[in-house]
Amino acid sequence: MDQIPIPTIDFSVFQGDHNHLQECVRNELINNGAVDPWFELDSEDLDSLYTVFDLKYQDNTSDKQVQSLEDQQQSISDHWTQSDDSSNMDLPLQPIQIQTTPEASNGIQPQESRHDNFHGENTNSISLASLELLNNCGRLFKKPSEENLSNVLLRNEARVSNISKLSTEEILRVAGERYIQYSTQRVDGLSMFIHPYASSLSGLSIEQTKDMELVHLLLAAAEEVDQQQFHLASQSIAHCLWKASATGNPIQRLCFYFGEALQERIDREIGRSPCFERKLRFLSTLALGNTPESLTCHTEIPFSQVMQFAGNQAIVENVKGATKIHLVDFNIRSGIQCTGLMQALSERRDCPIELLKITAIGHQEKEKIKETGKRLQSFAKSLNLPFSFDMVFMSDMKDLKAESVNVKADETVAVYCYTVLRTMICRQDYLDNTMRVIRGLRPSVVVVCEVEANHNSPSFLNRFVEALFFYSVLFDCLEDCMDRDNLVRKRIEVFHIGEGIRNMVAAEGAERFTRNVKLDVWRAYFARFGMVEMELSESSRYQANLILKQFSHGSSCIVQNDGKALLVGWKGTSIESVSIWKFL
């Protein structure tokens, strides 16, 4: 079976005019302001984020612990025996529907609450969902129904004492578990943050101890924001931001951006909306185009190359025998993802290619798409590959029609969707229309690469905890793969990760563009359009694992099966998925 070779590509061809990057980046980076370190926290500030990290099935929690929380919220014992987890289900995409389409029945009905009671009374359903979320959030917390919380903590303390370095996610998890225990004990001021670590976590380094204190501050702030205790939350956030840093270790960076996002959520609630320029800047980050960041991510971090080579291998196998191939790319960006496919097709001898046509679909950065086409033309010429490039550009994706793509009768069509469908989750009519267009192209294969995370919950706390764990893995990956003072890394964190966190945490309704759902949700959605999942071949899986060997930290990247698809992740946590589909 044909396999895609690992090409040696001069990435400078794709960089354009980014040689002046270092000077430009310095001018664009956000400066951190110092926060008054003497902001004192009231004891109420520390009262109950245990509802985010507690154990729903911990049947032997003492009555005394439950009783100690009744002054702050309703007792969760009323819900302890509930077996209906429907409140925590991944509702299919849950987008905010902007415009009803004639074929709405084929799409995903908007099921998300618009937080009409955001200023009204609180309910415990959000907390319960968050408890269940943590139980399923990672590999460190297993079988909670069979263990007392104290035993879990002792086990983890023994564990951390034997490990010199914890990952960012592990620090979050241990800090969260300890927060459950110590948030049930009434203490004064900041002594709560000192007490857990003075003796019982002696195996931790000083830096890890400080990191856990910082996580506690962030979690307390999140709980207060959820309860609309904005004055208390602002104090917690101020103290958190004083300890955090956009240039520190991964936990410090994580807490810095989440702390800023929480403050922006408060600002929105009290009527101080973000400036229009911020909204435009965020919208431009949704598609990581031909930028220094995208190129650096491609060369330094394994995820994109693993996904692309596995997807390209699937395309090669599904167009075998075709001499005229038409690739429709819904997120062309710099075009790097096309180079492996082009090289594989150029080396095909049993059935030589008569024409490879690539059509880029876009609704912004028209000139950059044209530049990408020129670079691909040049690359195809170097391979002696018959090639043509076309672009379908519209001001609004809802105007896209299948007829807009010039498909000839003798062409075999393949569709490539790399992290683009996620950008339409909040606009169901756009997403539905895109799926109908893809179906109208009658492709032989559709490759879908998406973020493997659930960031679409209507519950603020649910979404906050999911995002916190997800982004902790990204910061951990950047820490391992790039230097802390790397200017491109700073751009990635400020303008892409940071803006994504802000939008996910601070915004609601139609303004919340950062929405990811997991593969099972996409599977249910695609089925409504008559799509059938195909299994990635062993060659695709081989390609994915072969790529990892090219990276110095490839051993930390995981590639695992999820049914017929592949999941790619970091240190045990899934980050992206790649799956292939066809229409019945």
Coordinates of C-alpha atoms in Angstrom, one line a residue:
M1 CA 0.0 0.0 0.0
D2 CA 1.3 3.5 -0.9
Q3 CA 2.6 5.5 2.0
I4 CA 3.3 9.1 2.3
P5 CA 7.0 9.8 2.5
I6 CA 8.3 12.1 5.2
P7 CA 9.3 15.1 3.1
T8 CA 12.2 17.4 3.8
I9 CA 10.6 20.8 3.3
D10 CA 12.1 24.2 3.4
F11 CA 9.6 25.9 5.7
S12 CA 11.1 29.3 4.9
V13 CA 9.2 29.1 1.6
F14 CA 6.0 29.3 3.7
Q15 CA 7.1 32.1 6.0
G16 CA 6.6 35.0 3.7
D17 CA 7.8 38.3 5.2
H18 CA 8.1 37.1 8.8
N19 CA 11.9 37.5 9.1
H20 CA 11.3 40.6 11.1
L21 CA 9.3 38.6 13.6
Q22 CA 11.4 39.3 16.7
E23 CA 11.0 43.1 16.5
C24 CA 7.3 43.0 15.7
V25 CA 6.5 40.5 18.5
R26 CA 8.1 42.7 21.1
N27 CA 5.9 45.6 20.0
E28 CA 2.7 43.5 20.2
L29 CA 3.2 41.6 23.4
I30 CA 1.0 42.6 26.3
N31 CA 2.7 44.1 29.3
N32 CA 1.8 42.7 32.7
G33 CA 0.8 45.2 35.4
A34 CA 1.8 44.6 39.1
V35 CA -1.1 44.1 41.4
D36 CA -1.1 45.3 45.0
P37 CA 0.3 42.3 47.0
W38 CA -1.5 43.4 50.2
F39 CA -5.0 42.6 49.0
E40 CA -6.3 40.6 51.9
L41 CA -8.8 37.9 51.4
D42 CA -11.8 37.5 53.6
S43 CA -12.6 34.1 55.0
E44 CA -15.7 33.9 52.8
D45 CA -13.4 34.0 49.8
L46 CA -12.2 30.5 50.4
D47 CA -15.5 28.8 51.0
S48 CA -16.5 26.2 48.5
L49 CA -15.0 25.4 45.2
Y50 CA -15.1 21.9 46.5
T51 CA -18.3 21.7 44.5
V52 CA -16.1 21.7 41.3
F53 CA -13.8 19.0 42.5
D54 CA -15.7 16.9 44.9
L55 CA -16.7 13.3 44.3
K56 CA -20.3 12.7 43.3
Y57 CA -20.3 9.0 44.4
Q58 CA -18.4 9.4 47.6
D59 CA -21.0 7.7 49.7
N60 CA -19.0 7.8 53.0
T61 CA -18.5 11.5 53.2
S62 CA -19.1 12.5 56.8
D63 CA -22.2 14.3 57.8
K64 CA -20.0 16.8 59.7
Q65 CA -18.3 17.9 56.5
V66 CA -21.5 18.3 54.6
Q67 CA -23.0 20.2 57.5
S68 CA -20.1 22.7 57.6
L69 CA -21.0 23.9 54.1
E70 CA -24.7 24.7 54.7
D71 CA -24.0 28.3 55.5
Q72 CA -22.7 28.8 52.0
Q73 CA -25.0 26.7 49.8
Q74 CA -27.7 24.0 49.9
S75 CA -26.5 20.7 51.0
I76 CA -25.6 18.4 48.1
S77 CA -26.9 15.4 50.1
D78 CA -30.3 16.1 48.6
H79 CA -28.8 15.2 45.2
W80 CA -26.4 12.5 46.4
T81 CA -28.4 9.6 45.3
Q82 CA -29.4 10.9 41.9
S83 CA -28.6 8.5 39.2
D84 CA -29.8 10.5 36.3
D85 CA -26.7 12.2 34.7
S86 CA -28.7 13.8 32.0
S87 CA -27.8 17.2 33.3
N88 CA -24.2 16.5 32.5
M89 CA -24.7 15.0 29.1
D90 CA -22.8 16.4 26.1
L91 CA -25.7 18.0 24.4
P92 CA -25.2 17.8 20.7
L93 CA -23.1 20.9 20.0
Q94 CA -25.6 23.2 21.7
P95 CA -25.1 26.1 19.4
I96 CA -26.9 29.4 19.5
Q97 CA -29.0 29.4 16.4
I98 CA -28.8 32.7 14.6
Q99 CA -31.0 32.0 11.7
T100 CA -33.5 29.2 11.2
T101 CA -32.9 27.3 8.0
P102 CA -35.4 25.3 5.9
E103 CA -33.5 22.1 6.7
A104 CA -33.2 22.7 10.4
S105 CA -34.3 19.2 11.0
N106 CA -31.1 17.9 9.6
G107 CA -29.0 20.0 11.9
I108 CA -28.4 20.3 15.6
Q109 CA -31.2 22.0 17.5
P110 CA -30.0 24.7 19.8
Q111 CA -30.3 23.3 23.3
E112 CA -28.1 25.6 25.3
S113 CA -29.4 27.8 28.0
R114 CA -28.8 31.5 27.4
H115 CA -28.2 32.0 31.2
D116 CA -31.4 34.0 31.5
N117 CA -31.1 33.6 35.3
F118 CA -27.4 34.6 35.5
H119 CA -28.3 37.3 38.0
G120 CA -31.0 35.2 39.6
E121 CA -30.9 32.4 42.0
N122 CA -28.2 29.7 42.0
T123 CA -28.9 26.0 41.7
N124 CA -26.8 23.0 42.7
S125 CA -27.1 21.4 39.2
I126 CA -24.1 23.2 38.0
S127 CA -22.0 22.0 40.9
L128 CA -23.1 18.5 40.5
A129 CA -22.2 18.5 36.8
S130 CA -18.8 19.8 37.8
L131 CA -18.3 17.0 40.3
E132 CA -19.1 14.4 37.7
L133 CA -16.8 16.2 35.3
L134 CA -13.8 15.8 37.5
N135 CA -14.4 12.1 38.0
N136 CA -14.0 11.6 34.3
C137 CA -11.4 14.3 33.6
G138 CA -8.2 12.3 33.7
R139 CA -6.2 9.2 34.5
L140 CA -5.1 10.2 38.0
F141 CA -8.5 10.0 39.7
K142 CA -9.9 6.5 39.5
K143 CA -12.8 4.6 41.1
P144 CA -13.9 7.5 43.4
S145 CA -16.9 5.5 44.5
E146 CA -14.8 2.9 46.1
E147 CA -12.5 5.2 48.1
N148 CA -12.7 7.7 50.9
L149 CA -11.5 11.1 49.9
S150 CA -8.8 11.0 52.6
N151 CA -7.5 7.8 51.2
V152 CA -7.3 9.3 47.7
L153 CA -5.4 12.2 49.1
L154 CA -3.0 10.1 51.1
R155 CA -2.3 8.0 48.0
N156 CA -1.6 11.0 45.9
E157 CA 0.6 12.5 48.6
A158 CA 2.7 9.3 48.7
R159 CA 2.8 9.4 44.9
V160 CA 4.0 13.0 44.6
S161 CA 6.7 12.4 47.3
N162 CA 8.3 9.9 44.9
I163 CA 8.1 12.0 41.8
S164 CA 10.5 14.9 41.3
K165 CA 8.4 16.6 38.7
L166 CA 4.7 16.6 38.2
S167 CA 3.1 17.6 35.0
T168 CA 0.9 20.8 34.9
E169 CA -2.2 18.6 34.8
E170 CA -1.0 16.5 37.8
I171 CA -0.4 19.7 39.8
L172 CA -3.9 20.8 39.0
R173 CA -5.4 17.5 40.0
V174 CA -3.6 17.2 43.3
A175 CA -4.4 20.8 44.2
G176 CA -8.0 20.3 43.3
E177 CA -8.3 17.2 45.4
R178 CA -6.7 18.9 48.4
Y179 CA -9.0 21.8 47.9
I180 CA -11.9 19.5 48.5
Q181 CA -10.6 18.5 51.8
Y182 CA -9.5 21.9 53.2
S183 CA -12.3 23.9 51.8
T184 CA -14.6 22.0 54.2
Q185 CA -12.6 23.3 57.1
R186 CA -13.2 26.8 58.3
V187 CA -10.0 28.8 58.5
D188 CA -9.0 32.4 58.7
G189 CA -7.6 34.4 55.8
L190 CA -4.7 32.9 53.9
S191 CA -3.8 30.2 56.5
M192 CA -5.9 27.8 54.4
F193 CA -3.3 28.0 51.6
I194 CA -0.4 27.5 54.0
H195 CA -1.8 24.7 56.0
P196 CA -2.2 21.9 53.4
Y197 CA 1.5 22.1 52.4
A198 CA 3.4 22.8 55.6
S199 CA 3.9 19.2 56.4
S200 CA 1.6 16.8 54.5
L201 CA 3.0 17.4 51.1
S202 CA 6.7 17.4 52.0
G203 CA 7.5 15.6 48.8
L204 CA 6.8 18.7 46.7
S205 CA 9.3 21.3 45.7
I206 CA 8.9 24.9 46.9
E207 CA 7.8 25.8 43.3
Q208 CA 5.2 23.1 43.2
T209 CA 3.9 24.2 46.6
K210 CA 3.5 27.7 45.4
D211 CA 1.8 26.5 42.3
M212 CA -0.8 24.7 44.3
E213 CA -1.4 27.7 46.4
L214 CA -1.9 29.7 43.2
V215 CA -4.4 27.1 41.9
H216 CA -6.4 27.4 45.1
L217 CA -6.7 31.1 44.6
L218 CA -7.9 30.6 41.1
L219 CA -10.5 28.0 42.0
A220 CA -11.8 30.2 44.9
A221 CA -12.2 33.1 42.4
A222 CA -14.0 30.9 39.9
E223 CA -16.5 29.7 42.6
E224 CA -17.1 33.3 43.7
V225 CA -17.7 34.5 40.1
D226 CA -20.2 31.7 39.6
Q227 CA -22.0 32.8 42.7
Q228 CA -21.9 36.4 41.5
Q229 CA -19.9 37.4 44.6
F230 CA -18.0 39.8 42.4
H231 CA -16.4 41.9 45.1
L232 CA -14.9 38.9 46.8
A233 CA -14.0 37.4 43.4
S234 CA -12.1 40.5 42.4
Q235 CA -10.0 40.3 45.6
S236 CA -9.2 36.7 44.9
I237 CA -8.3 37.4 41.3
A238 CA -6.1 40.4 42.3
H239 CA -4.2 38.2 44.6
C240 CA -4.0 35.4 42.0
L241 CA -2.7 37.8 39.3
W242 CA 0.0 39.1 41.7
K243 CA 1.3 35.6 42.2
A244 CA 0.8 34.5 38.6
S245 CA 2.9 35.6 35.6
A246 CA 2.6 35.5 31.8
T247 CA 6.3 34.7 31.6
G248 CA 6.6 32.2 34.5
N249 CA 6.2 28.4 34.7
P250 CA 3.2 26.7 33.1
I251 CA 1.0 26.9 36.2
Q252 CA 1.8 30.6 36.6
R253 CA 0.9 31.3 32.9
L254 CA -2.2 29.2 33.1
C255 CA -3.5 31.0 36.2
F256 CA -2.5 34.4 34.7
Y257 CA -4.7 34.0 31.7
F258 CA -7.6 32.3 33.5
G259 CA -7.4 35.0 36.2
E260 CA -7.6 37.8 33.5
A261 CA -10.6 35.9 31.9
L262 CA -12.4 35.8 35.2
Q263 CA -11.9 39.5 35.7
E264 CA -13.3 40.2 32.2
R265 CA -16.3 38.1 33.0
I266 CA -16.9 40.3 36.0
D267 CA -16.4 43.4 33.9
R268 CA -19.0 42.2 31.4
E269 CA -21.5 41.5 34.2
I270 CA -21.2 44.9 35.7
G271 CA -21.5 46.6 32.3
R272 CA -17.9 47.1 31.2
S273 CA -17.7 45.3 27.9
P274 CA -14.4 44.5 26.1
C275 CA -13.4 46.9 23.4
F276 CA -14.4 46.2 19.8
E277 CA -10.7 45.9 18.8
R278 CA -10.4 42.9 21.2
K279 CA -13.3 41.2 19.5
L280 CA -11.8 41.6 16.1
R281 CA -8.4 40.4 17.3
F282 CA -10.0 37.3 18.8
L283 CA -12.0 36.5 15.6
S284 CA -8.7 36.7 13.6
T285 CA -7.2 34.0 15.9
L286 CA -9.9 31.4 15.2
A287 CA -8.1 30.4 12.0
L288 CA -4.4 30.1 12.6
G289 CA -3.3 31.1 9.1
N290 CA 0.0 31.8 7.5
T291 CA 1.6 33.2 10.6
P292 CA 4.8 32.6 12.6
E293 CA 2.7 30.9 15.2
S294 CA 1.3 28.3 12.8
L295 CA 4.6 27.6 11.3
T296 CA 6.3 27.2 14.6
C297 CA 3.5 25.0 15.9
H298 CA 4.0 22.8 12.8
T299 CA 7.7 22.4 13.2
E300 CA 8.1 22.3 17.0
I301 CA 4.9 20.7 18.3
P302 CA 3.9 17.2 17.1
F303 CA 0.1 17.5 17.0
S304 CA -0.5 19.1 13.6
Q305 CA 2.0 17.0 11.6
V306 CA 0.7 13.8 13.2
M307 CA -2.9 14.7 12.3
Q308 CA -2.0 15.8 8.8
F309 CA 0.1 12.8 7.8
A310 CA -2.6 10.4 9.1
G311 CA -5.3 12.3 7.2
N312 CA -3.2 12.6 4.0
Q313 CA -2.5 8.9 4.1
A314 CA -6.3 8.3 4.3
I315 CA -6.8 10.5 1.2
V316 CA -4.1 8.7 -0.8
E317 CA -5.8 5.4 -0.1
N318 CA -9.3 6.6 -0.9
V319 CA -8.3 8.2 -4.3
K320 CA -6.2 5.2 -5.4
G321 CA -6.8 4.6 -9.1
A322 CA -8.0 8.2 -9.8
T323 CA -5.9 10.2 -12.2
K324 CA -7.6 13.6 -11.6
I325 CA -8.0 14.4 -8.0
H326 CA -9.7 17.5 -6.6
L327 CA -8.9 18.4 -3.0
V328 CA -11.3 20.9 -1.4
D329 CA -9.7 22.4 1.7
F330 CA -11.9 24.4 4.1
N331 CA -9.0 25.8 6.1
I332 CA -6.0 26.1 3.7
R333 CA -3.9 28.4 5.9
S334 CA -0.2 28.3 4.8
G335 CA -0.8 25.1 2.8
I336 CA 1.8 23.1 4.6
Q337 CA -0.6 20.3 5.2
C338 CA -0.9 19.8 1.4
T339 CA 2.8 19.2 0.8
G340 CA 2.9 15.6 2.0
L341 CA -0.1 14.7 -0.1
M342 CA 1.4 16.4 -3.2
Q343 CA 4.7 14.5 -2.7
A344 CA 3.0 11.2 -2.3
L345 CA 0.9 11.7 -5.4
S346 CA 3.9 12.8 -7.5
E347 CA 5.7 9.6 -6.7
R348 CA 2.8 7.3 -7.7
R349 CA 4.0 5.2 -10.6
D350 CA 1.3 2.6 -11.1
C351 CA -1.4 5.3 -11.9
P352 CA 0.3 8.6 -12.7
I353 CA -1.5 11.8 -11.8
E354 CA -2.9 13.8 -14.7
L355 CA -4.0 16.6 -12.5
L356 CA -4.2 17.6 -8.8
K357 CA -6.5 20.5 -8.2
I358 CA -6.8 22.2 -4.8
T359 CA -9.7 24.5 -4.1
A360 CA -9.4 26.7 -1.0
I361 CA -12.6 27.8 0.7
G362 CA -12.3 31.0 2.6
H363 CA -14.1 34.1 3.9
Q364 CA -11.2 36.2 5.2
E365 CA -7.6 37.0 4.3
K366 CA -8.2 36.7 0.6
E367 CA -4.7 37.9 -0.3
K368 CA -3.0 35.4 2.0
I369 CA -5.0 32.6 0.3
K370 CA -3.7 33.8 -3.0
E371 CA -0.1 33.7 -1.7
T372 CA -0.6 30.2 -0.5
G373 CA -1.8 29.2 -3.9
K374 CA 1.4 30.6 -5.5
R375 CA 3.6 28.7 -3.0
L376 CA 1.8 25.5 -3.7
Q377 CA 2.1 26.1 -7.5
S378 CA 5.9 26.5 -7.0
F379 CA 6.1 23.4 -4.9
A380 CA 4.2 21.3 -7.4
K381 CA 6.5 22.6 -10.2
S382 CA 9.5 21.4 -8.2
L383 CA 7.8 17.9 -8.1
N384 CA 6.9 17.9 -11.7
L385 CA 3.3 17.4 -10.6
P386 CA 0.4 18.6 -12.9
F387 CA -1.3 21.1 -10.6
S388 CA -4.0 23.8 -10.5
F389 CA -5.2 26.1 -7.6
D390 CA -8.5 27.7 -7.2
M391 CA -10.2 29.8 -4.5
V392 CA -13.8 30.2 -3.6
F393 CA -14.1 33.3 -1.5
M394 CA -17.2 34.8 0.0
S395 CA -17.8 37.5 2.6
D396 CA -20.0 35.1 4.6
M397 CA -19.8 31.3 4.8
K398 CA -23.6 31.1 4.8
D399 CA -23.4 32.1 1.1
L400 CA -21.3 29.1 0.2
K401 CA -23.0 26.7 -2.3
A402 CA -21.8 23.4 -3.8
E403 CA -22.1 25.0 -7.3
S404 CA -19.4 27.6 -6.3
V405 CA -16.8 24.8 -6.4
N406 CA -15.8 24.0 -9.9
V407 CA -15.9 20.2 -9.9
K408 CA -15.5 18.4 -13.2
A409 CA -17.3 15.1 -13.9
D410 CA -14.0 13.2 -14.2
E411 CA -12.5 14.4 -11.0
T412 CA -12.4 12.4 -7.7
V413 CA -13.1 14.7 -4.9
A414 CA -11.6 14.7 -1.4
V415 CA -12.6 17.1 1.4
Y416 CA -10.2 18.3 4.1
C417 CA -11.6 20.0 7.2
Y418 CA -8.9 20.9 9.7
T419 CA -10.2 22.5 12.9
V420 CA -12.7 24.6 10.9
L421 CA -16.1 23.1 11.8
R422 CA -15.5 24.1 15.5
T423 CA -15.6 27.7 14.4
M424 CA -19.3 27.3 13.3
I425 CA -20.6 25.5 16.4
C426 CA -22.1 28.8 17.7
R427 CA -23.8 29.4 14.3
Q428 CA -25.8 26.3 13.5
D429 CA -27.2 27.6 10.2
Y430 CA -23.6 28.1 9.0
L431 CA -22.5 24.6 10.1
D432 CA -25.6 23.0 8.6
N433 CA -25.0 24.8 5.3
T434 CA -21.4 23.8 5.2
M435 CA -22.4 20.1 5.7
R436 CA -24.9 20.3 2.9
V437 CA -22.3 21.9 0.6
I438 CA -19.8 19.1 1.4
R439 CA -22.5 16.5 0.7
G440 CA -23.2 18.2 -2.6
L441 CA -19.6 17.8 -3.7
R442 CA -20.1 14.0 -3.6
P443 CA -16.6 13.4 -2.1
S444 CA -15.0 10.0 -2.0
V445 CA -13.6 10.8 1.4
V446 CA -13.9 13.6 4.0
V447 CA -11.1 14.0 6.5
V448 CA -12.1 15.8 9.7
C449 CA -9.6 17.0 12.3
E450 CA -11.0 18.6 15.4
V451 CA -10.1 19.6 18.9
E452 CA -11.0 16.7 21.3
A453 CA -12.5 18.6 24.2
N454 CA -15.9 19.6 25.6
H455 CA -16.0 23.4 25.8
N456 CA -19.6 23.9 24.9
S457 CA -21.3 23.3 28.3
P458 CA -23.9 25.9 29.2
S459 CA -22.6 25.6 32.8
F460 CA -19.9 28.1 33.6
L461 CA -18.2 26.0 36.2
N462 CA -18.3 22.9 34.0
R463 CA -16.8 24.8 31.2
F464 CA -14.2 26.5 33.4
V465 CA -12.9 23.2 34.8
E466 CA -12.8 21.5 31.4
A467 CA -10.9 24.4 30.0
L468 CA -8.6 24.6 32.9
F469 CA -7.5 21.0 32.5
F470 CA -7.3 21.2 28.7
Y471 CA -5.2 24.4 28.6
S472 CA -3.0 23.1 31.3
V473 CA -1.9 20.4 28.9
L474 CA -1.2 22.9 26.2
F475 CA 1.0 25.0 28.5
D476 CA 2.8 21.9 29.6
C477 CA 3.5 21.0 26.0
L478 CA 4.8 24.5 25.1
E479 CA 7.0 24.3 28.2
D480 CA 8.6 21.1 27.0
C481 CA 8.9 22.0 23.3
M482 CA 9.8 25.7 23.4
D483 CA 12.0 28.0 25.5
R484 CA 10.2 30.3 27.9
D485 CA 11.6 33.4 26.3
N486 CA 10.7 32.3 22.8
L487 CA 8.9 35.2 21.2
V488 CA 6.7 33.1 19.0
R489 CA 5.6 31.1 22.1
K490 CA 4.7 34.4 23.7
R491 CA 2.6 35.3 20.7
I492 CA 0.9 31.9 20.7
E493 CA 0.0 32.3 24.4
V494 CA -1.1 35.9 24.3
F495 CA -2.9 36.1 21.0
H496 CA -4.3 32.6 20.6
I497 CA -4.4 30.6 23.8
G498 CA -5.0 33.7 26.0
E499 CA -7.7 35.1 23.7
G500 CA -9.4 31.6 23.5
I501 CA -9.4 31.3 27.3
R502 CA -10.9 34.8 27.6
N503 CA -13.7 34.1 25.2
M504 CA -14.5 30.7 26.7
V505 CA -14.6 31.9 30.3
A506 CA -15.8 35.5 29.9
A507 CA -18.3 35.4 27.1
E508 CA -21.8 33.9 26.8
G509 CA -24.3 33.3 24.1
A510 CA -23.5 34.3 20.5
E511 CA -20.3 36.1 21.6
R512 CA -18.7 32.9 22.8
F513 CA -17.0 31.6 19.7
T514 CA -14.6 29.1 21.3
R515 CA -16.7 26.0 21.4
N516 CA -15.2 22.5 21.1
V517 CA -17.0 19.2 21.3
K518 CA -15.7 15.7 21.5
L519 CA -15.6 13.1 18.7
D520 CA -18.7 11.3 19.8
V521 CA -20.8 14.5 19.5
W522 CA -19.5 15.0 16.0
R523 CA -20.3 11.4 15.1
A524 CA -23.9 11.9 16.2
Y525 CA -24.1 15.2 14.2
F526 CA -22.5 13.7 11.0
A527 CA -25.0 10.8 11.1
R528 CA -27.8 13.3 10.5
F529 CA -26.3 14.1 7.1
G530 CA -26.0 10.4 6.1
M531 CA -22.2 10.2 6.8
V532 CA -20.6 6.9 7.6
E533 CA -17.3 6.7 9.5
M534 CA -14.5 4.7 7.8
E535 CA -11.7 3.1 9.7
L536 CA -8.2 4.7 9.5
S537 CA -5.9 2.1 8.1
E538 CA -2.8 0.6 9.8
S539 CA -0.7 2.7 7.3
S540 CA -2.3 5.9 8.7
R541 CA -1.6 4.8 12.2
Y542 CA 1.9 4.0 11.2
Q543 CA 2.4 7.4 9.6
A544 CA 1.2 9.0 12.8
N545 CA 3.6 7.1 15.0
L546 CA 6.5 7.6 12.5
I547 CA 6.1 11.4 12.7
L548 CA 6.4 11.3 16.5
K549 CA 10.0 9.9 16.1
Q550 CA 11.0 13.1 14.4
F551 CA 10.3 15.2 17.5
S552 CA 12.6 15.4 20.5
H553 CA 9.6 15.3 22.9
G554 CA 7.6 12.9 20.7
S555 CA 7.5 10.3 23.5
S556 CA 5.2 12.6 25.5
C557 CA 2.7 12.7 22.6
I558 CA 0.2 9.9 22.5
V559 CA -1.6 8.3 19.6
Q560 CA -4.5 6.0 20.4
N561 CA -7.5 4.5 18.8
D562 CA -11.0 5.7 19.4
G563 CA -13.2 3.3 17.5
K564 CA -12.3 3.9 13.8
A565 CA -10.6 7.2 14.5
L566 CA -7.3 8.4 16.1
L567 CA -6.8 10.6 19.1
V568 CA -3.6 12.6 19.5
G569 CA -2.7 13.9 22.9
W570 CA 0.0 14.9 25.4
K571 CA 1.0 12.9 28.5
G572 CA -2.2 10.9 28.5
T573 CA -4.7 13.7 27.7
S574 CA -6.3 13.8 24.3
I575 CA -5.9 17.1 22.4
E576 CA -7.2 16.4 18.8
S577 CA -9.0 13.8 16.8
V578 CA -8.8 12.7 13.2
S579 CA -11.5 10.7 11.5
I580 CA -12.5 9.9 7.9
W581 CA -16.0 9.8 6.5
K582 CA -18.1 9.1 3.4
F583 CA -21.7 9.8 2.4
L584 CA -24.2 7.0 1.8

